[in-house]
Amino acid sequence: MSENLARQFLLREDVVFLNHGSFGACPRPVFAAYQNWQLKLESQPVEFLGRDLTETMRVPRIALSAELGTTPENLVGLTNATLALNIVAQSLDLQPGDQILTTDHEYSALEKTWAYVARRTGAEIVVVNVPLPLTSESQFTNVVVGGMTERTKVLFLSHITSPTALLFPIEAAIAEARKRGIWSVIDGAHTPGHIPLSLDALGADFYAGNCHKWMMAPKGSAFLHARPEVQGLINPLVISHGWTSHSKEAGAKGAFGNSPFIDELEMQGTRDPSPWLSVPAALDYRRTNDWTGVQAHCQALAQDTAQRLAELTGLTPLSSAAFSAPQMVAMPIPPCDVDQLKLDLMEHYNIEIPVFAWQDRHICRLSVQGYNSKPQMDLLIKALTELLHLEARATPQFASQG
Ligand SMILES: Cc1ncc(COP(=O)(O)O)c(C=O)c1O
């Protein structure tokens, strides 16, 4: 299966590409659709950008909302999750002494975003440590809810974490935040196309996701979802033609006939909307190629490889399988020079994979996508065994849990 699928991607054949998680990879048919959009734009820019864009931008919103369990009115197409979360973080009205509650597993660019907001507003960042290994929902909920105080105004959580590749069970924390009047802001950069999403049912106030990672749309396609009740709180970071001085009460119309939420955020001056317009092609590609089946295969391969490495290192996995991202596993490795190991993996085995230090751990983060294969996993195990001088040790604690 994966050999045929591998040919459908543009990735270099000489590289064993085990880092889908960082920027994704786009299948050829989706990339062709993307280029078609660009050709269409270039052949009549005024018609494309000046007259038709409002209508054209609606199509991905409709297709994506069906996929994500919401309505098109709650979604805005943006270029990436960082932008979407910056818009939220810089819109919320925070005062000195307010608290922004988050965890120690967040993505570094967004940690900086909140640090910037805290500095400008006088709000305080409260970080709770999510204990490892993560093996139960209550373990997560207890630390997050335990961090909420009278002063908490924002709860910021990753749904799938970047350094630790954990699937955080965020549902109960979101519900508790809502009860206490705390805005929940979720970083779902890794979730669209990776896990099933039902955004309205999840009930977060704000949820940002990337389509260019696991959904395999071209780079620069992402969305911000906001509950209708909080859309009026959002201000654009870039003021352009979409802005109006109208109040944002329910039912207000934006400059292009959508809501102010959509019109103010989607229009940011001249930009290439082709990645966003290619999202329906990515969804079609997944349906045509039984991506649900492909994902199940990838998940089994990822978990099996992590288990094999854990048997060699004797190191406890970061979570039981239920709380690991399905197609991405952060595998603990023994202490080493992580930069050198990463270089050696590329230089001697042509393996592209992230290796880094996080807190007091050393981690190799494996991504498995449809173009990857069992022989590639075997090569990774061989390479790590040789470079880290590993030999079989005792079976680690959470190896066989579902
Ligand atoms: C958890 C998380 N949040 C946000 C981002 C940022 O995504 P982007 O660069 O597409 O904005 C990433 C990127 O890897 C991520 O892993």
Coordinates of C-alpha atoms and ligand atoms in Angstrom, one line a residue:
M1 CA 0.0 0.0 0.0
S2 CA 2.5 2.6 1.0
E3 CA 4.7 2.2 -2.1
N4 CA 1.8 3.1 -4.3
L5 CA 0.9 5.9 -2.0
A6 CA 4.5 7.1 -1.7
R7 CA 4.5 7.7 -5.5
Q8 CA 1.5 10.0 -5.0
F9 CA 3.6 12.5 -3.0
L10 CA 6.3 14.9 -4.1
L11 CA 8.8 14.0 -1.4
R12 CA 12.3 13.1 -2.4
E13 CA 12.7 9.3 -2.8
D14 CA 16.2 9.3 -1.3
V15 CA 15.0 10.7 2.0
V16 CA 13.2 8.6 4.6
F17 CA 10.7 11.3 5.6
L18 CA 9.5 10.7 9.2
N19 CA 8.5 14.2 10.0
H20 CA 5.1 14.8 8.6
G21 CA 4.2 16.6 11.8
S22 CA 6.2 19.7 11.2
F23 CA 4.8 21.0 7.9
G24 CA 2.8 18.1 6.4
A25 CA 3.2 16.9 2.8
C26 CA 0.8 17.4 0.0
P27 CA -0.3 14.6 -2.4
R28 CA 0.2 15.2 -6.2
P29 CA -3.5 15.5 -7.1
V30 CA -4.0 18.1 -4.3
F31 CA -0.9 19.9 -5.4
A32 CA -2.2 20.0 -9.0
A33 CA -5.5 21.5 -7.8
Y34 CA -3.5 24.1 -5.9
Q35 CA -1.5 25.0 -9.0
N36 CA -4.7 25.2 -11.0
W37 CA -6.0 27.8 -8.6
Q38 CA -2.8 29.7 -9.0
L39 CA -3.0 29.6 -12.8
K40 CA -6.5 30.7 -12.7
L41 CA -5.6 33.6 -10.4
E42 CA -2.7 34.7 -12.6
S43 CA -4.8 34.5 -15.8
Q44 CA -7.2 37.1 -14.6
P45 CA -6.2 38.6 -11.3
V46 CA -8.8 41.3 -11.2
E47 CA -11.7 38.9 -11.8
F48 CA -10.2 36.4 -9.4
L49 CA -9.3 38.7 -6.5
G50 CA -11.4 41.7 -7.2
R51 CA -14.8 40.2 -8.2
D52 CA -15.1 36.5 -7.4
L53 CA -13.1 36.0 -4.2
T54 CA -15.9 36.4 -1.7
E55 CA -17.9 33.6 -3.4
T56 CA -14.9 31.4 -4.0
M57 CA -13.7 31.6 -0.4
R58 CA -17.1 30.2 0.7
V59 CA -16.7 26.9 -0.9
P60 CA -13.9 25.6 1.4
R61 CA -15.7 26.9 4.4
I62 CA -18.7 24.8 3.5
A63 CA -16.7 21.7 2.7
L64 CA -14.6 22.0 5.9
S65 CA -17.5 22.8 8.2
A66 CA -19.1 19.5 7.2
E67 CA -15.9 17.7 8.0
L68 CA -15.3 19.5 11.3
G69 CA -18.8 19.2 12.8
T70 CA -19.8 22.9 12.6
T71 CA -21.4 25.4 10.3
P72 CA -19.6 27.6 7.7
E73 CA -20.5 30.8 9.7
N74 CA -18.3 29.7 12.5
L75 CA -15.1 29.2 10.4
V76 CA -12.6 31.6 8.9
G77 CA -9.9 30.6 6.4
L78 CA -6.5 31.8 7.5
T79 CA -2.9 30.9 6.5
N80 CA -1.8 29.1 9.7
A81 CA -2.6 28.3 13.3
T82 CA -0.1 30.8 14.6
L83 CA -2.0 33.6 12.9
A84 CA -5.3 32.3 14.1
L85 CA -4.2 32.1 17.7
N86 CA -2.5 35.5 17.6
I87 CA -5.8 37.0 16.4
V88 CA -7.6 35.5 19.4
A89 CA -4.8 36.2 22.0
Q90 CA -4.5 39.8 20.9
S91 CA -8.3 40.4 20.8
L92 CA -9.3 39.3 24.2
D93 CA -9.7 42.0 26.7
L94 CA -7.3 41.2 29.5
Q95 CA -6.4 43.4 32.5
P96 CA -3.5 43.5 35.0
G97 CA -3.8 40.6 37.4
D98 CA -5.9 38.4 35.0
Q99 CA -4.6 34.9 34.6
I100 CA -3.9 32.9 31.4
L101 CA -3.9 29.2 32.4
T102 CA -1.8 26.8 30.2
T103 CA 0.4 23.7 30.4
D104 CA 4.0 22.9 30.1
H105 CA 3.5 21.1 26.8
E106 CA 2.7 24.0 24.6
Y107 CA 4.2 25.0 21.2
S108 CA 7.0 27.5 21.7
A109 CA 5.7 30.1 19.2
L110 CA 2.4 30.3 21.1
E111 CA 4.1 30.5 24.4
K112 CA 5.8 33.6 23.0
T113 CA 2.4 34.9 21.8
W114 CA 0.9 34.7 25.3
A115 CA 4.1 36.1 26.9
Y116 CA 3.7 39.1 24.5
V117 CA 0.1 39.5 25.4
A118 CA 0.9 39.2 29.1
R119 CA 3.5 41.9 28.9
R120 CA 1.2 44.3 27.0
T121 CA -1.8 43.7 29.3
G122 CA -0.3 43.0 32.7
A123 CA -2.0 39.6 32.7
E124 CA -0.1 36.7 34.3
I125 CA 0.7 33.3 32.8
V126 CA 0.0 30.3 35.0
V127 CA 1.6 27.1 33.8
V128 CA 0.4 23.7 35.2
N129 CA 2.6 20.7 34.7
V130 CA 0.8 17.8 33.1
P131 CA 2.4 14.8 34.8
L132 CA 4.0 12.0 32.7
P133 CA 3.3 9.3 31.8
L134 CA -0.2 10.4 31.0
T135 CA -2.4 7.4 31.5
S136 CA -5.9 8.7 32.5
E137 CA -8.3 11.5 31.7
S138 CA -8.7 12.5 35.3
Q139 CA -4.9 12.9 35.7
F140 CA -5.1 15.6 33.0
T141 CA -8.4 17.2 34.1
N142 CA -7.4 17.4 37.7
V143 CA -4.2 19.4 37.1
V144 CA -5.9 21.8 34.6
V145 CA -9.0 22.4 36.6
G146 CA -6.9 22.6 39.8
G147 CA -5.1 25.5 38.1
M148 CA -8.2 27.6 37.7
T149 CA -8.8 30.5 40.1
E150 CA -11.1 33.4 40.4
R151 CA -8.6 35.4 38.3
T152 CA -8.4 32.9 35.4
K153 CA -9.7 34.6 32.2
V154 CA -8.2 32.3 29.5
L155 CA -7.5 28.6 29.3
F156 CA -5.0 27.8 26.5
L157 CA -4.4 24.2 25.6
S158 CA -3.0 22.2 22.8
H159 CA -5.3 19.4 21.6
I160 CA -2.3 17.4 20.3
T161 CA 0.9 18.6 21.8
S162 CA 4.0 19.4 19.7
P163 CA 7.0 18.3 21.8
T164 CA 5.3 15.3 23.5
A165 CA 2.8 14.3 20.7
L166 CA 0.1 13.7 23.3
L167 CA -3.6 13.7 22.6
F168 CA -4.9 15.8 25.5
P169 CA -8.4 14.8 26.8
I170 CA -9.5 18.4 26.8
E171 CA -13.3 18.0 26.9
A172 CA -13.9 18.2 30.7
A173 CA -11.5 21.2 31.1
I174 CA -13.4 23.1 28.4
A175 CA -16.7 22.4 30.0
E176 CA -15.4 23.5 33.4
A177 CA -14.0 26.7 31.8
R178 CA -17.3 27.5 30.3
K179 CA -19.1 27.0 33.6
R180 CA -16.7 29.5 35.3
G181 CA -16.8 32.1 32.5
I182 CA -13.2 31.4 31.3
W183 CA -12.5 31.7 27.6
S184 CA -11.1 28.5 26.2
V185 CA -8.6 28.8 23.4
I186 CA -7.5 25.6 21.8
D187 CA -4.4 25.0 19.6
G188 CA -5.5 22.3 17.2
A189 CA -2.6 22.7 14.8
H190 CA -2.2 18.9 14.6
T191 CA -5.7 17.7 14.7
P192 CA -7.6 18.3 11.4
G193 CA -7.3 15.2 9.3
H194 CA -5.5 13.4 12.2
I195 CA -8.4 12.8 14.7
P196 CA -12.2 13.1 14.2
L197 CA -13.3 16.6 15.2
S198 CA -16.7 17.8 16.2
L199 CA -16.1 21.4 17.0
D200 CA -19.5 22.6 17.9
A201 CA -20.0 19.6 20.3
L202 CA -16.5 20.2 21.8
G203 CA -17.7 23.7 22.8
A204 CA -14.4 25.5 23.0
D205 CA -14.8 29.3 22.5
F206 CA -11.9 29.4 20.0
Y207 CA -10.3 26.5 18.1
A208 CA -7.5 27.0 15.6
G209 CA -6.4 24.2 13.2
N210 CA -4.1 23.6 10.3
C211 CA -5.2 22.0 7.1
H212 CA -1.6 21.8 5.8
K213 CA -0.4 19.3 8.3
W214 CA -2.5 16.0 8.6
M215 CA -5.3 17.0 6.2
M216 CA -2.5 17.3 3.5
A217 CA -3.8 20.6 2.0
P218 CA -1.0 22.9 0.6
K219 CA 1.0 25.0 3.1
G220 CA -0.8 28.1 4.2
S221 CA -4.3 26.6 4.8
A222 CA -5.7 26.9 8.3
F223 CA -8.9 28.0 10.1
L224 CA -10.2 29.7 13.2
H225 CA -13.4 28.4 14.6
A226 CA -15.3 30.5 17.1
R227 CA -18.6 30.0 18.8
P228 CA -21.2 32.5 17.5
E229 CA -21.5 34.0 21.0
V230 CA -17.9 35.1 21.1
Q231 CA -17.2 36.0 17.5
G232 CA -17.9 39.6 18.3
L233 CA -14.9 39.7 20.7
I234 CA -12.5 39.2 17.8
N235 CA -10.6 42.0 16.1
P236 CA -8.5 41.7 13.0
L237 CA -4.7 42.0 13.3
V238 CA -4.7 43.6 9.9
I239 CA -7.2 46.3 9.1
S240 CA -8.2 46.1 5.4
H241 CA -11.3 46.4 3.2
G242 CA -13.2 43.9 5.3
W243 CA -13.3 46.2 8.3
T244 CA -16.4 48.2 9.0
S245 CA -17.2 50.6 11.9
H246 CA -20.5 48.7 12.5
S247 CA -21.1 47.2 15.9
K248 CA -20.8 43.5 15.9
E249 CA -24.1 42.6 17.4
A250 CA -25.7 39.2 16.3
G251 CA -26.9 39.3 12.7
A252 CA -24.6 42.3 11.7
K253 CA -23.3 42.1 8.1
G254 CA -19.7 42.5 7.2
A255 CA -18.3 44.5 4.3
F256 CA -18.6 41.5 1.8
G257 CA -21.9 40.2 3.0
N258 CA -20.6 37.6 5.4
S259 CA -20.5 38.2 9.2
P260 CA -17.9 40.9 10.4
F261 CA -16.0 37.9 12.0
I262 CA -15.4 36.4 8.5
D263 CA -15.0 39.5 6.4
E264 CA -12.7 41.3 8.8
L265 CA -10.3 38.4 9.2
E266 CA -10.2 36.9 5.7
M267 CA -9.4 40.1 3.9
Q268 CA -5.8 41.1 4.7
G269 CA -4.8 42.9 1.5
T270 CA -3.5 41.0 -1.6
R271 CA -2.7 37.4 -0.8
D272 CA -2.7 34.1 -2.6
P273 CA -5.8 32.2 -1.4
S274 CA -4.9 29.1 -3.4
P275 CA -3.9 26.9 -0.4
W276 CA -7.3 27.6 1.3
L277 CA -9.2 27.0 -2.0
S278 CA -7.4 23.6 -2.3
V279 CA -8.9 22.3 1.0
P280 CA -11.9 20.6 -0.8
A281 CA -9.4 18.8 -3.1
A282 CA -7.5 17.5 0.0
L283 CA -10.8 16.3 1.4
D284 CA -11.7 14.6 -1.9
Y285 CA -8.2 12.9 -2.1
R286 CA -8.7 11.5 1.4
R287 CA -12.1 10.1 0.5
T288 CA -11.0 8.6 -2.8
N289 CA -8.0 6.9 -1.1
D290 CA -9.8 5.5 1.9
W291 CA -7.7 7.6 4.3
T292 CA -9.5 6.2 7.3
G293 CA -8.0 2.8 6.5
V294 CA -4.6 4.4 5.7
Q295 CA -4.6 6.1 9.1
A296 CA -5.4 2.9 11.0
H297 CA -2.5 1.3 9.3
C298 CA -0.2 4.3 10.1
Q299 CA -1.3 4.3 13.7
A300 CA -0.5 0.6 14.1
L301 CA 2.9 1.2 12.5
A302 CA 3.7 4.2 14.7
Q303 CA 2.7 2.5 18.0
D304 CA 4.5 -0.7 17.0
T305 CA 7.7 1.2 16.2
A306 CA 7.5 3.1 19.5
Q307 CA 7.0 -0.1 21.4
R308 CA 10.1 -1.7 19.7
L309 CA 12.2 1.3 20.6
A310 CA 10.9 1.3 24.2
E311 CA 12.0 -2.4 24.5
L312 CA 15.5 -1.4 23.3
T313 CA 15.8 1.7 25.6
G314 CA 13.9 0.4 28.6
L315 CA 12.5 3.9 28.9
T316 CA 8.8 4.5 29.9
P317 CA 6.7 5.9 27.1
L318 CA 5.2 9.4 27.7
S319 CA 1.7 8.0 27.8
S320 CA -0.5 5.0 27.3
A321 CA -1.6 4.5 23.7
A322 CA -5.0 6.1 24.3
F323 CA -3.3 9.5 24.9
S324 CA -0.7 9.4 22.2
A325 CA -1.5 11.2 18.9
P326 CA -2.5 8.4 16.6
Q327 CA 0.1 9.0 13.9
M328 CA 2.8 10.8 15.9
V329 CA 4.7 9.4 18.8
A330 CA 7.3 11.2 21.0
M331 CA 9.7 8.4 21.8
P332 CA 12.0 8.9 24.8
I333 CA 15.7 8.1 24.0
P334 CA 18.7 7.9 26.4
P335 CA 20.6 11.1 27.1
C336 CA 22.7 12.1 24.1
D337 CA 23.8 15.0 21.9
V338 CA 20.5 15.5 20.2
D339 CA 21.8 17.8 17.5
Q340 CA 24.6 15.3 16.6
L341 CA 22.1 12.4 16.6
K342 CA 19.8 14.3 14.2
L343 CA 22.7 15.0 11.9
D344 CA 23.9 11.4 12.0
L345 CA 20.5 10.1 11.2
M346 CA 20.4 12.3 8.1
E347 CA 24.0 11.9 7.0
H348 CA 24.3 8.2 7.5
Y349 CA 20.8 6.9 7.0
N350 CA 19.0 9.7 5.1
I351 CA 16.4 9.8 7.8
E352 CA 14.6 13.1 8.4
I353 CA 13.1 13.1 12.0
P354 CA 13.1 15.6 14.8
V355 CA 15.3 14.8 17.8
F356 CA 15.4 17.3 20.7
A357 CA 15.7 17.8 24.4
W358 CA 12.4 18.7 26.2
Q359 CA 12.5 19.4 30.0
D360 CA 14.8 16.6 31.4
R361 CA 14.0 14.2 28.5
H362 CA 15.5 13.5 25.2
I363 CA 13.0 12.8 22.5
C364 CA 12.8 11.4 18.9
R365 CA 9.4 12.3 17.5
L366 CA 8.1 9.9 14.9
S367 CA 5.4 10.8 12.4
V368 CA 3.8 8.1 10.2
Q369 CA 1.8 9.0 7.1
G370 CA 0.5 7.0 4.2
Y371 CA 3.7 7.3 2.2
N372 CA 5.7 5.6 5.0
S373 CA 6.4 1.9 5.2
K374 CA 7.4 -0.9 7.5
P375 CA 11.0 -1.1 6.0
Q376 CA 11.4 2.6 6.9
M377 CA 10.5 1.8 10.5
D378 CA 13.0 -1.1 10.5
L379 CA 15.7 1.3 9.2
L380 CA 14.9 3.8 12.0
I381 CA 15.2 1.1 14.7
K382 CA 18.4 -0.1 13.2
A383 CA 19.8 3.4 13.0
L384 CA 18.9 4.3 16.5
T385 CA 20.2 1.0 17.8
E386 CA 23.6 1.6 16.1
L387 CA 23.9 5.3 16.9
L388 CA 22.7 5.0 20.5
H389 CA 24.4 1.6 21.2
L390 CA 21.1 0.1 22.3
E391 CA 20.4 -3.5 23.2
A392 CA 17.2 -5.2 24.3
R393 CA 16.2 -4.4 27.9
A394 CA 13.1 -5.1 30.0
T395 CA 9.6 -4.4 28.5
P396 CA 8.6 -0.9 29.6
Q397 CA 5.6 -0.2 31.7
F398 CA 2.9 1.0 29.3
A399 CA 3.9 -1.0 26.3
S400 CA 0.8 -3.1 25.7
Q401 CA -2.0 -0.8 27.0
G402 CA -4.8 0.2 24.6
Ligands
LIG1 C1 1.0 22.5 18.6 C2 1.4 23.5 17.5 N1 0.8 24.7 17.5 C3 1.0 25.6 16.5 C4 1.9 25.3 15.5 C5 2.1 26.3 14.5 O1 1.7 25.9 13.2 P1 1.9 27.0 12.0 O2 3.3 27.2 11.9 O3 1.3 26.3 10.8 O4 1.2 28.2 12.4 C6 2.5 24.0 15.5 C7 3.5 23.7 14.4 O5 4.1 22.7 14.3 C8 2.3 23.1 16.5 O6 2.9 21.9 16.6

